[in-house]
GROMACS .gro file of C-alpha atoms in nm:
model
  459
    1UNK     CA    1  -4.718  -1.802   3.811
    2UNK     CA    2  -4.463  -1.498   3.847
    3UNK     CA    3  -4.294  -1.334   3.556
    4UNK     CA    4  -3.931  -1.228   3.626
    5UNK     CA    5  -3.823  -0.931   3.599
    6UNK     CA    6  -3.523  -0.810   3.381
    7UNK     CA    7  -3.316  -0.523   3.390
    8UNK     CA    8  -3.222  -0.369   3.053
    9UNK     CA    9  -2.879  -0.259   2.997
   10UNK     CA   10  -2.780   0.017   2.768
   11UNK     CA   11  -2.427   0.030   2.680
   12UNK     CA   12  -2.257   0.372   2.709
   13UNK     CA   13  -2.232   0.576   2.335
   14UNK     CA   14  -1.868   0.675   2.450
   15UNK     CA   15  -1.757   0.357   2.557
   16UNK     CA   16  -1.492   0.184   2.308
   17UNK     CA   17  -1.463  -0.151   2.489
   18UNK     CA   18  -1.561  -0.497   2.259
   19UNK     CA   19  -1.875  -0.561   2.488
   20UNK     CA   20  -2.008  -0.218   2.475
   21UNK     CA   21  -1.944  -0.212   2.115
   22UNK     CA   22  -2.111  -0.561   2.038
   23UNK     CA   23  -2.401  -0.448   2.251
   24UNK     CA   24  -2.475  -0.141   2.072
   25UNK     CA   25  -2.447  -0.326   1.719
   26UNK     CA   26  -2.690  -0.590   1.841
   27UNK     CA   27  -2.937  -0.290   1.932
   28UNK     CA   28  -2.873  -0.172   1.588
   29UNK     CA   29  -2.967  -0.486   1.432
   30UNK     CA   30  -3.251  -0.546   1.657
   31UNK     CA   31  -3.444  -0.195   1.563
   32UNK     CA   32  -3.764  -0.195   1.359
   33UNK     CA   33  -3.731  -0.169   0.950
   34UNK     CA   34  -3.847   0.163   0.971
   35UNK     CA   35  -3.597   0.265   1.203
   36UNK     CA   36  -3.326   0.131   1.013
   37UNK     CA   37  -3.296  -0.258   1.121
   38UNK     CA   38  -3.262  -0.525   0.904
   39UNK     CA   39  -3.547  -0.666   0.769
   40UNK     CA   40  -3.468  -1.042   0.840
   41UNK     CA   41  -3.346  -0.940   1.199
   42UNK     CA   42  -3.714  -0.771   1.254
   43UNK     CA   43  -3.898  -1.106   1.102
   44UNK     CA   44  -3.677  -1.345   1.365
   45UNK     CA   45  -3.719  -1.114   1.650
   46UNK     CA   46  -4.100  -1.098   1.588
   47UNK     CA   47  -4.108  -1.468   1.595
   48UNK     CA   48  -3.927  -1.476   1.881
   49UNK     CA   49  -4.170  -1.279   2.062
   50UNK     CA   50  -4.469  -1.503   1.979
   51UNK     CA   51  -4.274  -1.790   2.090
   52UNK     CA   52  -4.250  -1.666   2.433
   53UNK     CA   53  -4.550  -1.542   2.463
   54UNK     CA   54  -4.713  -1.878   2.311
   55UNK     CA   55  -4.478  -2.051   2.596
   56UNK     CA   56  -4.606  -1.836   2.881
   57UNK     CA   57  -5.016  -1.915   2.757
   58UNK     CA   58  -4.936  -2.286   2.720
   59UNK     CA   59  -4.759  -2.297   3.067
   60UNK     CA   60  -4.408  -2.399   2.927
   61UNK     CA   61  -4.483  -2.533   2.588
   62UNK     CA   62  -4.286  -2.265   2.432
   63UNK     CA   63  -4.004  -2.507   2.333
   64UNK     CA   64  -4.257  -2.728   2.097
   65UNK     CA   65  -4.380  -2.424   1.990
   66UNK     CA   66  -4.025  -2.327   1.876
   67UNK     CA   67  -3.938  -2.633   1.731
   68UNK     CA   68  -4.214  -2.605   1.480
   69UNK     CA   69  -4.134  -2.238   1.387
   70UNK     CA   70  -3.873  -2.204   1.074
   71UNK     CA   71  -3.558  -2.125   1.143
   72UNK     CA   72  -3.501  -1.740   1.060
   73UNK     CA   73  -3.442  -1.588   0.705
   74UNK     CA   74  -3.095  -1.583   0.587
   75UNK     CA   75  -2.855  -1.390   0.648
   76UNK     CA   76  -2.931  -1.423   1.030
   77UNK     CA   77  -2.874  -1.734   1.240
   78UNK     CA   78  -2.995  -1.787   1.588
   79UNK     CA   79  -2.652  -1.710   1.731
   80UNK     CA   80  -2.662  -1.349   1.565
   81UNK     CA   81  -2.979  -1.277   1.799
   82UNK     CA   82  -2.968  -1.486   2.074
   83UNK     CA   83  -2.618  -1.429   2.192
   84UNK     CA   84  -2.710  -1.397   2.581
   85UNK     CA   85  -2.539  -1.021   2.724
   86UNK     CA   86  -2.220  -1.108   2.933
   87UNK     CA   87  -2.009  -0.891   3.123
   88UNK     CA   88  -1.734  -0.730   2.879
   89UNK     CA   89  -1.441  -0.911   3.072
   90UNK     CA   90  -1.569  -1.232   3.004
   91UNK     CA   91  -1.476  -1.189   2.628
   92UNK     CA   92  -1.163  -0.948   2.623
   93UNK     CA   93  -1.077  -1.049   2.293
   94UNK     CA   94  -1.431  -1.017   2.126
   95UNK     CA   95  -1.379  -0.928   1.733
   96UNK     CA   96  -1.485  -0.619   1.575
   97UNK     CA   97  -1.667  -0.655   1.246
   98UNK     CA   98  -1.435  -0.597   0.947
   99UNK     CA   99  -1.671  -0.299   0.848
  100UNK     CA  100  -1.963  -0.197   1.068
  101UNK     CA  101  -2.262  -0.155   0.877
  102UNK     CA  102  -2.578   0.031   0.986
  103UNK     CA  103  -2.908  -0.009   0.853
  104UNK     CA  104  -3.169   0.153   0.646
  105UNK     CA  105  -3.340   0.430   0.797
  106UNK     CA  106  -3.492   0.813   0.795
  107UNK     CA  107  -3.276   1.117   0.727
  108UNK     CA  108  -3.233   1.225   1.110
  109UNK     CA  109  -3.481   1.475   1.178
  110UNK     CA  110  -3.653   1.398   0.847
  111UNK     CA  111  -4.025   1.597   0.790
  112UNK     CA  112  -4.327   1.345   0.719
  113UNK     CA  113  -4.536   1.108   0.948
  114UNK     CA  114  -4.320   0.943   1.176
  115UNK     CA  115  -4.003   1.020   0.993
  116UNK     CA  116  -4.015   0.757   0.775
  117UNK     CA  117  -3.813   0.671   0.489
  118UNK     CA  118  -3.907   0.761   0.107
  119UNK     CA  119  -4.113   0.514  -0.054
  120UNK     CA  120  -3.750   0.452  -0.277
  121UNK     CA  121  -3.603   0.296   0.025
  122UNK     CA  122  -3.919   0.087   0.043
  123UNK     CA  123  -3.689  -0.272   0.089
  124UNK     CA  124  -3.956  -0.442  -0.091
  125UNK     CA  125  -3.913  -0.231  -0.393
  126UNK     CA  126  -3.666  -0.470  -0.637
  127UNK     CA  127  -3.561  -0.133  -0.818
  128UNK     CA  128  -3.581   0.289  -0.807
  129UNK     CA  129  -3.712   0.426  -1.110
  130UNK     CA  130  -3.466   0.692  -1.235
  131UNK     CA  131  -3.740   0.917  -1.256
  132UNK     CA  132  -3.771   0.944  -0.916
  133UNK     CA  133  -3.448   1.032  -0.796
  134UNK     CA  134  -3.303   1.417  -0.746
  135UNK     CA  135  -3.085   1.465  -1.047
  136UNK     CA  136  -2.703   1.525  -0.954
  137UNK     CA  137  -2.384   1.559  -1.136
  138UNK     CA  138  -2.039   1.396  -1.086
  139UNK     CA  139  -1.908   1.742  -1.012
  140UNK     CA  140  -2.207   1.771  -0.725
  141UNK     CA  141  -2.142   1.427  -0.622
  142UNK     CA  142  -1.754   1.458  -0.571
  143UNK     CA  143  -1.809   1.803  -0.395
  144UNK     CA  144  -2.063   1.670  -0.146
  145UNK     CA  145  -1.805   1.384  -0.033
  146UNK     CA  146  -1.537   1.632  -0.006
  147UNK     CA  147  -1.741   1.826   0.235
  148UNK     CA  148  -1.733   1.514   0.508
  149UNK     CA  149  -1.365   1.463   0.418
  150UNK     CA  150  -1.287   1.862   0.513
  151UNK     CA  151  -1.503   1.817   0.814
  152UNK     CA  152  -1.340   1.501   0.931
  153UNK     CA  153  -1.676   1.366   1.029
  154UNK     CA  154  -1.668   1.070   1.280
  155UNK     CA  155  -1.734   0.728   1.192
  156UNK     CA  156  -2.058   0.618   1.358
  157UNK     CA  157  -2.360   0.373   1.296
  158UNK     CA  158  -2.555   0.568   1.561
  159UNK     CA  159  -2.472   0.894   1.511
  160UNK     CA  160  -2.595   1.153   1.217
  161UNK     CA  161  -2.435   1.435   1.092
  162UNK     CA  162  -2.580   1.772   1.080
  163UNK     CA  163  -2.704   1.753   0.688
  164UNK     CA  164  -2.906   1.462   0.851
  165UNK     CA  165  -2.713   1.155   0.701
  166UNK     CA  166  -2.597   0.863   0.913
  167UNK     CA  167  -2.218   0.873   0.993
  168UNK     CA  168  -2.144   0.514   0.822
  169UNK     CA  169  -2.000   0.415   0.514
  170UNK     CA  170  -2.356   0.386   0.336
  171UNK     CA  171  -2.474   0.675   0.478
  172UNK     CA  172  -2.205   0.877   0.315
  173UNK     CA  173  -2.300   0.741  -0.042
  174UNK     CA  174  -2.632   0.813   0.058
  175UNK     CA  175  -2.549   1.173   0.138
  176UNK     CA  176  -2.294   1.241  -0.181
  177UNK     CA  177  -2.597   1.094  -0.404
  178UNK     CA  178  -2.833   1.347  -0.243
  179UNK     CA  179  -3.091   1.049  -0.153
  180UNK     CA  180  -3.390   1.077   0.040
  181UNK     CA  181  -3.328   0.865   0.313
  182UNK     CA  182  -3.027   0.699   0.472
  183UNK     CA  183  -2.927   0.317   0.281
  184UNK     CA  184  -2.700   0.044   0.345
  185UNK     CA  185  -2.502  -0.176   0.169
  186UNK     CA  186  -2.807  -0.429   0.100
  187UNK     CA  187  -3.018  -0.159  -0.079
  188UNK     CA  188  -2.743   0.099  -0.233
  189UNK     CA  189  -2.775  -0.108  -0.585
  190UNK     CA  190  -3.171  -0.051  -0.611
  191UNK     CA  191  -3.064   0.350  -0.705
  192UNK     CA  192  -2.790   0.229  -0.942
  193UNK     CA  193  -2.714   0.053  -1.248
  194UNK     CA  194  -2.409  -0.191  -1.236
  195UNK     CA  195  -2.137  -0.111  -1.482
  196UNK     CA  196  -1.773  -0.254  -1.531
  197UNK     CA  197  -1.505  -0.177  -1.326
  198UNK     CA  198  -1.325  -0.008  -1.670
  199UNK     CA  199  -1.578   0.203  -1.719
  200UNK     CA  200  -1.570   0.349  -1.364
  201UNK     CA  201  -1.559   0.761  -1.367
  202UNK     CA  202  -1.592   0.950  -1.064
  203UNK     CA  203  -1.915   0.969  -0.845
  204UNK     CA  204  -1.952   0.607  -0.909
  205UNK     CA  205  -1.905   0.387  -0.644
  206UNK     CA  206  -1.764   0.026  -0.560
  207UNK     CA  207  -1.999  -0.189  -0.337
  208UNK     CA  208  -1.933  -0.523  -0.128
  209UNK     CA  209  -2.229  -0.654   0.042
  210UNK     CA  210  -2.176  -0.948   0.252
  211UNK     CA  211  -2.553  -1.138   0.273
  212UNK     CA  212  -2.441  -1.405   0.504
  213UNK     CA  213  -2.369  -1.130   0.761
  214UNK     CA  214  -2.376  -0.776   0.665
  215UNK     CA  215  -2.189  -0.624   0.972
  216UNK     CA  216  -1.882  -0.859   0.855
  217UNK     CA  217  -1.705  -0.700   0.555
  218UNK     CA  218  -1.948  -0.514   0.386
  219UNK     CA  219  -1.830  -0.160   0.285
  220UNK     CA  220  -1.898   0.093  -0.019
  221UNK     CA  221  -1.661   0.380  -0.159
  222UNK     CA  222  -1.690   0.626  -0.389
  223UNK     CA  223  -1.471   0.628  -0.680
  224UNK     CA  224  -1.262   0.953  -0.716
  225UNK     CA  225  -1.056   0.879  -1.038
  226UNK     CA  226  -0.794   0.671  -1.141
  227UNK     CA  227  -0.426   0.730  -0.970
  228UNK     CA  228  -0.217   0.701  -1.331
  229UNK     CA  229  -0.270   0.516  -1.625
  230UNK     CA  230  -0.220   0.189  -1.494
  231UNK     CA  231  -0.579   0.187  -1.347
  232UNK     CA  232  -0.482  -0.035  -1.069
  233UNK     CA  233  -0.545   0.191  -0.818
  234UNK     CA  234  -0.800   0.478  -0.757
  235UNK     CA  235  -0.847   0.797  -0.509
  236UNK     CA  236  -1.117   0.655  -0.309
  237UNK     CA  237  -1.359   0.901  -0.057
  238UNK     CA  238  -1.504   0.645   0.208
  239UNK     CA  239  -1.655   0.677   0.564
  240UNK     CA  240  -1.474   0.450   0.767
  241UNK     CA  241  -1.283   0.430   1.100
  242UNK     CA  242  -1.213   0.674   1.254
  243UNK     CA  243  -1.342   0.979   1.030
  244UNK     CA  244  -1.394   1.040   0.650
  245UNK     CA  245  -1.091   0.988   0.428
  246UNK     CA  246  -0.959   1.050   0.077
  247UNK     CA  247  -0.673   0.795  -0.034
  248UNK     CA  248  -0.504   0.626  -0.284
  249UNK     CA  249  -0.667   0.278  -0.263
  250UNK     CA  250  -0.586  -0.087  -0.456
  251UNK     CA  251  -0.848  -0.153  -0.690
  252UNK     CA  252  -1.147  -0.263  -0.563
  253UNK     CA  253  -1.013  -0.253  -0.188
  254UNK     CA  254  -0.757  -0.390   0.064
  255UNK     CA  255  -1.012  -0.689   0.123
  256UNK     CA  256  -1.234  -0.873  -0.079
  257UNK     CA  257  -1.098  -0.680  -0.358
  258UNK     CA  258  -1.258  -0.933  -0.630
  259UNK     CA  259  -1.607  -0.908  -0.429
  260UNK     CA  260  -1.648  -0.529  -0.475
  261UNK     CA  261  -1.882  -0.447  -0.774
  262UNK     CA  262  -1.899  -0.108  -0.952
  263UNK     CA  263  -2.242   0.112  -0.996
  264UNK     CA  264  -2.342   0.425  -1.124
  265UNK     CA  265  -2.616   0.615  -0.956
  266UNK     CA  266  -2.906   0.638  -1.189
  267UNK     CA  267  -3.028   0.968  -1.112
  268UNK     CA  268  -2.698   1.100  -1.283
  269UNK     CA  269  -2.711   1.445  -1.461
  270UNK     CA  270  -2.479   1.620  -1.714
  271UNK     CA  271  -2.142   1.800  -1.598
  272UNK     CA  272  -1.919   1.536  -1.519
  273UNK     CA  273  -1.592   1.542  -1.454
  274UNK     CA  274  -1.308   1.368  -1.578
  275UNK     CA  275  -1.160   1.045  -1.466
  276UNK     CA  276  -0.802   1.156  -1.383
  277UNK     CA  277  -0.678   1.288  -1.045
  278UNK     CA  278  -0.410   1.541  -0.926
  279UNK     CA  279  -0.464   1.841  -1.177
  280UNK     CA  280  -0.412   1.568  -1.450
  281UNK     CA  281  -0.583   1.612  -1.782
  282UNK     CA  282  -0.806   1.374  -1.967
  283UNK     CA  283  -0.637   1.174  -2.297
  284UNK     CA  284  -0.912   1.310  -2.479
  285UNK     CA  285  -0.796   1.683  -2.432
  286UNK     CA  286  -0.720   1.905  -2.724
  287UNK     CA  287  -0.414   2.014  -2.781
  288UNK     CA  288  -0.278   2.279  -2.531
  289UNK     CA  289  -0.040   2.473  -2.744
  290UNK     CA  290   0.285   2.453  -2.787
  291UNK     CA  291   0.354   2.668  -2.493
  292UNK     CA  292   0.309   2.392  -2.305
  293UNK     CA  293   0.599   2.212  -2.388
  294UNK     CA  294   0.981   2.280  -2.410
  295UNK     CA  295   1.257   2.418  -2.186
  296UNK     CA  296   1.117   2.530  -1.837
  297UNK     CA  297   0.757   2.393  -1.902
  298UNK     CA  298   0.621   2.208  -1.588
  299UNK     CA  299   0.251   2.145  -1.600
  300UNK     CA  300   0.006   1.830  -1.635
  301UNK     CA  301  -0.001   1.809  -1.994
  302UNK     CA  302   0.401   1.696  -1.993
  303UNK     CA  303   0.344   1.441  -1.783
  304UNK     CA  304   0.048   1.328  -1.988
  305UNK     CA  305   0.274   1.342  -2.311
  306UNK     CA  306   0.542   1.135  -2.134
  307UNK     CA  307   0.313   0.886  -2.038
  308UNK     CA  308   0.148   0.848  -2.402
  309UNK     CA  309   0.510   0.845  -2.538
  310UNK     CA  310   0.576   0.547  -2.293
  311UNK     CA  311   0.239   0.389  -2.432
  312UNK     CA  312   0.408   0.395  -2.774
  313UNK     CA  313   0.731   0.251  -2.700
  314UNK     CA  314   0.924   0.561  -2.555
  315UNK     CA  315   0.988   0.366  -2.208
  316UNK     CA  316   1.344   0.329  -2.285
  317UNK     CA  317   1.432   0.734  -2.279
  318UNK     CA  318   1.312   0.797  -1.911
  319UNK     CA  319   1.524   0.691  -1.645
  320UNK     CA  320   1.287   0.835  -1.402
  321UNK     CA  321   0.952   0.952  -1.447
  322UNK     CA  322   0.710   1.078  -1.674
  323UNK     CA  323   0.688   1.406  -1.478
  324UNK     CA  324   0.509   1.753  -1.487
  325UNK     CA  325   0.857   1.915  -1.567
  326UNK     CA  326   0.997   1.913  -1.915
  327UNK     CA  327   1.330   1.744  -1.993
  328UNK     CA  328   1.556   1.587  -2.243
  329UNK     CA  329   1.383   1.266  -2.199
  330UNK     CA  330   1.020   1.425  -2.351
  331UNK     CA  331   1.221   1.589  -2.635
  332UNK     CA  332   1.416   1.245  -2.748
  333UNK     CA  333   1.101   1.032  -2.667
  334UNK     CA  334   0.889   1.288  -2.899
  335UNK     CA  335   1.128   1.341  -3.166
  336UNK     CA  336   1.168   0.898  -3.175
  337UNK     CA  337   0.765   0.914  -3.232
  338UNK     CA  338   0.811   1.183  -3.479
  339UNK     CA  339   1.053   1.009  -3.665
  340UNK     CA  340   0.856   0.660  -3.639
  341UNK     CA  341   0.606   0.866  -3.877
  342UNK     CA  342   0.839   0.943  -4.128
  343UNK     CA  343   0.878   1.306  -4.061
  344UNK     CA  344   1.201   1.484  -4.105
  345UNK     CA  345   1.337   1.812  -4.062
  346UNK     CA  346   1.130   2.082  -3.834
  347UNK     CA  347   0.839   1.792  -3.848
  348UNK     CA  348   1.038   1.601  -3.619
  349UNK     CA  349   1.209   1.869  -3.363
  350UNK     CA  350   1.105   1.694  -3.050
  351UNK     CA  351   0.804   1.931  -2.980
  352UNK     CA  352   0.485   1.787  -3.014
  353UNK     CA  353   0.277   2.011  -3.217
  354UNK     CA  354  -0.116   1.969  -3.317
  355UNK     CA  355  -0.043   1.639  -3.536
  356UNK     CA  356   0.175   1.475  -3.304
  357UNK     CA  357  -0.066   1.520  -3.011
  358UNK     CA  358  -0.350   1.397  -3.239
  359UNK     CA  359  -0.177   1.082  -3.303
  360UNK     CA  360  -0.096   1.026  -2.943
  361UNK     CA  361  -0.433   1.064  -2.776
  362UNK     CA  362  -0.582   0.891  -3.029
  363UNK     CA  363  -0.362   0.594  -3.006
  364UNK     CA  364  -0.327   0.612  -3.417
  365UNK     CA  365   0.012   0.645  -3.579
  366UNK     CA  366   0.304   0.416  -3.593
  367UNK     CA  367   0.496   0.325  -3.227
  368UNK     CA  368   0.840   0.429  -3.185
  369UNK     CA  369   1.057   0.138  -3.337
  370UNK     CA  370   0.820   0.094  -3.588
  371UNK     CA  371   0.437  -0.033  -3.590
  372UNK     CA  372   0.535  -0.378  -3.520
  373UNK     CA  373   0.795  -0.307  -3.248
  374UNK     CA  374   1.170  -0.339  -3.320
  375UNK     CA  375   1.181  -0.661  -3.484
  376UNK     CA  376   0.952  -0.590  -3.758
  377UNK     CA  377   0.633  -0.732  -3.867
  378UNK     CA  378   0.513  -1.107  -3.811
  379UNK     CA  379   0.387  -1.378  -4.104
  380UNK     CA  380   0.086  -1.460  -3.872
  381UNK     CA  381  -0.055  -1.100  -3.751
  382UNK     CA  382  -0.142  -0.770  -3.884
  383UNK     CA  383   0.092  -0.507  -3.753
  384UNK     CA  384   0.061  -0.387  -3.370
  385UNK     CA  385  -0.221  -0.113  -3.391
  386UNK     CA  386  -0.065   0.098  -3.105
  387UNK     CA  387  -0.171   0.077  -2.736
  388UNK     CA  388  -0.459   0.332  -2.758
  389UNK     CA  389  -0.625   0.051  -2.928
  390UNK     CA  390  -0.631  -0.136  -2.557
  391UNK     CA  391  -0.809   0.091  -2.294
  392UNK     CA  392  -1.085   0.090  -2.131
  393UNK     CA  393  -1.378   0.223  -2.354
  394UNK     CA  394  -1.219   0.104  -2.642
  395UNK     CA  395  -1.405  -0.157  -2.909
  396UNK     CA  396  -1.235  -0.260  -3.216
  397UNK     CA  397  -1.134  -0.538  -3.421
  398UNK     CA  398  -0.791  -0.565  -3.263
  399UNK     CA  399  -0.957  -0.632  -2.933
  400UNK     CA  400  -1.108  -0.928  -3.022
  401UNK     CA  401  -0.815  -1.064  -3.250
  402UNK     CA  402  -0.584  -1.004  -2.941
  403UNK     CA  403  -0.854  -1.229  -2.741
  404UNK     CA  404  -0.887  -1.511  -2.992
  405UNK     CA  405  -0.512  -1.500  -2.984
  406UNK     CA  406  -0.451  -1.551  -2.614
  407UNK     CA  407  -0.728  -1.846  -2.572
  408UNK     CA  408  -0.527  -1.998  -2.864
  409UNK     CA  409  -0.206  -1.978  -2.666
  410UNK     CA  410  -0.362  -2.065  -2.341
  411UNK     CA  411  -0.418  -1.791  -2.182
  412UNK     CA  412  -0.809  -1.742  -2.164
  413UNK     CA  413  -0.913  -1.851  -1.817
  414UNK     CA  414  -1.059  -1.501  -1.726
  415UNK     CA  415  -1.295  -1.488  -1.987
  416UNK     CA  416  -1.668  -1.584  -1.884
  417UNK     CA  417  -1.781  -1.475  -2.249
  418UNK     CA  418  -1.633  -1.383  -2.560
  419UNK     CA  419  -1.364  -1.269  -2.627
  420UNK     CA  420  -1.510  -0.966  -2.849
  421UNK     CA  421  -1.450  -0.643  -2.967
  422UNK     CA  422  -1.491  -0.450  -2.620
  423UNK     CA  423  -1.199  -0.421  -2.423
  424UNK     CA  424  -1.280  -0.543  -2.051
  425UNK     CA  425  -1.092  -0.645  -1.756
  426UNK     CA  426  -1.089  -1.016  -1.857
  427UNK     CA  427  -0.894  -0.904  -2.133
  428UNK     CA  428  -0.614  -0.718  -1.918
  429UNK     CA  429  -0.582  -1.003  -1.694
  430UNK     CA  430  -0.525  -1.269  -1.967
  431UNK     CA  431  -0.278  -1.011  -2.110
  432UNK     CA  432  -0.101  -0.989  -1.760
  433UNK     CA  433  -0.077  -1.372  -1.754
  434UNK     CA  434   0.069  -1.379  -2.069
  435UNK     CA  435   0.327  -1.131  -1.983
  436UNK     CA  436   0.403  -1.311  -1.654
  437UNK     CA  437   0.467  -1.589  -1.867
  438UNK     CA  438   0.733  -1.420  -2.039
  439UNK     CA  439   0.908  -1.332  -1.693
  440UNK     CA  440   0.815  -0.949  -1.700
  441UNK     CA  441   0.731  -0.793  -1.354
  442UNK     CA  442   0.602  -0.467  -1.245
  443UNK     CA  443   0.515  -0.243  -1.511
  444UNK     CA  444   0.596  -0.456  -1.783
  445UNK     CA  445   0.301  -0.658  -1.673
  446UNK     CA  446   0.032  -0.427  -1.653
  447UNK     CA  447  -0.208  -0.600  -1.879
  448UNK     CA  448  -0.181  -0.343  -2.145
  449UNK     CA  449  -0.002  -0.489  -2.498
  450UNK     CA  450   0.264  -0.289  -2.601
  451UNK     CA  451   0.444  -0.401  -2.927
  452UNK     CA  452   0.655  -0.673  -2.779
  453UNK     CA  453   0.367  -0.853  -2.638
  454UNK     CA  454   0.174  -0.833  -2.939
  455UNK     CA  455   0.498  -0.980  -3.137
  456UNK     CA  456   0.567  -1.261  -2.916
  457UNK     CA  457   0.215  -1.330  -2.883
  458UNK     CA  458   0.137  -1.367  -3.240
  459UNK     CA  459   0.488  -1.526  -3.348
   0.00000   0.00000   0.00000
C-alpha cells in the first residue's frame, strides 16, 4: 500500500496570529521531556505512534489497537494532542491561554552530554535535597530578578535570554533562584518548602500550577515585599506578556488568587532583605534617634511611626496619611500614646524617644484611649493586648483566645484546624468577617483586631 506524504508546517516565530501561536504551543508541548516537553504528552504521543505503526502492519487494524489502549495520562486529553492543524482564518477567535507555560528543559547552550537538565530536574524525583542546590540569599534573588526588569526581557516560551534561561514565568524563577536547569510550574515546588502566606519574605514565590491543563492559568511570581501594613497587596516580580515587570499586585494574583501557594527556596542562605518596600523600614528596626522626628523631618521612619500609632488607636489624629513628612498629626498622636502610658511633662512631649519607640514596635504598652479601648474594660475578657499581638509571625495566648471567641460568636468558618496560638491567614479572614458584620468597610475591616473590635467581640 502507498503511504501518504504529509507536508509539515512550522509557524513563523514572529507571527502573532492565534493560529500560529496555538501551533507553536502545540509544538512546545510535543517536545520530548528532555527538551522541555510534558511527560504526559510524551507518553501519549508515543502511544499514538505505536497505534499508527500497528495499524499499518495489520492492514488497517489500528482502530482496534487504539481502542485497547488506555487513554493518555491526565492532565492531557485527546483533544490536546490530536486537534488538526487548520487555517487561522477558520478560527479567528481562537483563545489565548490565560498564562502560557513552557516545559522543563536544560539551560540554553548548557554544557554536558546532550545539554541534559541536571539530575535535580528529573521529573521522577519527588523532592530535591537542599544539599544539592546552589546557595543564594534573598538579596541575591531580588537582585537577579531586577536584572530582567531593567533589561525588559520579552516574554517567550521558545526563546532563551543571554543568561541561558527560558523567557517565560518559570524560566524567570529558575534564573532568580540560580537553578541548574529551566524548570516549569509543575516542578518548581521540588526545589522549595511550602510556607504560609503570612510568612512570605522577599525572594519567596507564589505559585499556581493547573494540573488539568498547564497552559491554562499556570503562573508564578516572585514576592518582593508587602506594599503596606494591611498585607493585602505586594510587589510582584514576574515574567509575563509583553515583558518582565515589577508592580503592586493583589494578594495573591489577579485571577485564581485563592489557588496560589507560597514557597521558599530550599537553598536559601543568610543575608536576606526585609519584608517592606519603597524605602520603608522593618518594624523591628532599632530606635533611629530623635533627629529623625520633629519639625522638618521627612523620612521612612516618620511613616512607620504613624502607621504604628494608627494601629494603637491614633487613626483619629490623621485626616490623611500617615506619610514621611512630620506633621502636627504625628506629634499629637505620639503625645496621646505617651499619655496613655501614664507619662507626664517632658515624657509626653509628642516626640518619640527610645522607650516610646520600643513600646510601639513590640506592640507593648497601653493603646491610645486606654488598654481596652475608649469604653473601658469588659467583664468577660482581659484588656486588649495591643495590635502588635496580632501580626504575621506572632504566637501567643491572645491569638488563641481571639480565635476561640470568633468560633463562639459564629465567625470561625475559615479555620481548617485550631484555632491556636499562632496568627494565621485564617485568623485574619475570620476577624475581617466579624468586622464586616459590624458594618465596617475599608481599613476598618482589614482583619486585624483593634480595641473596638476586641471590645465588641468579647462584650
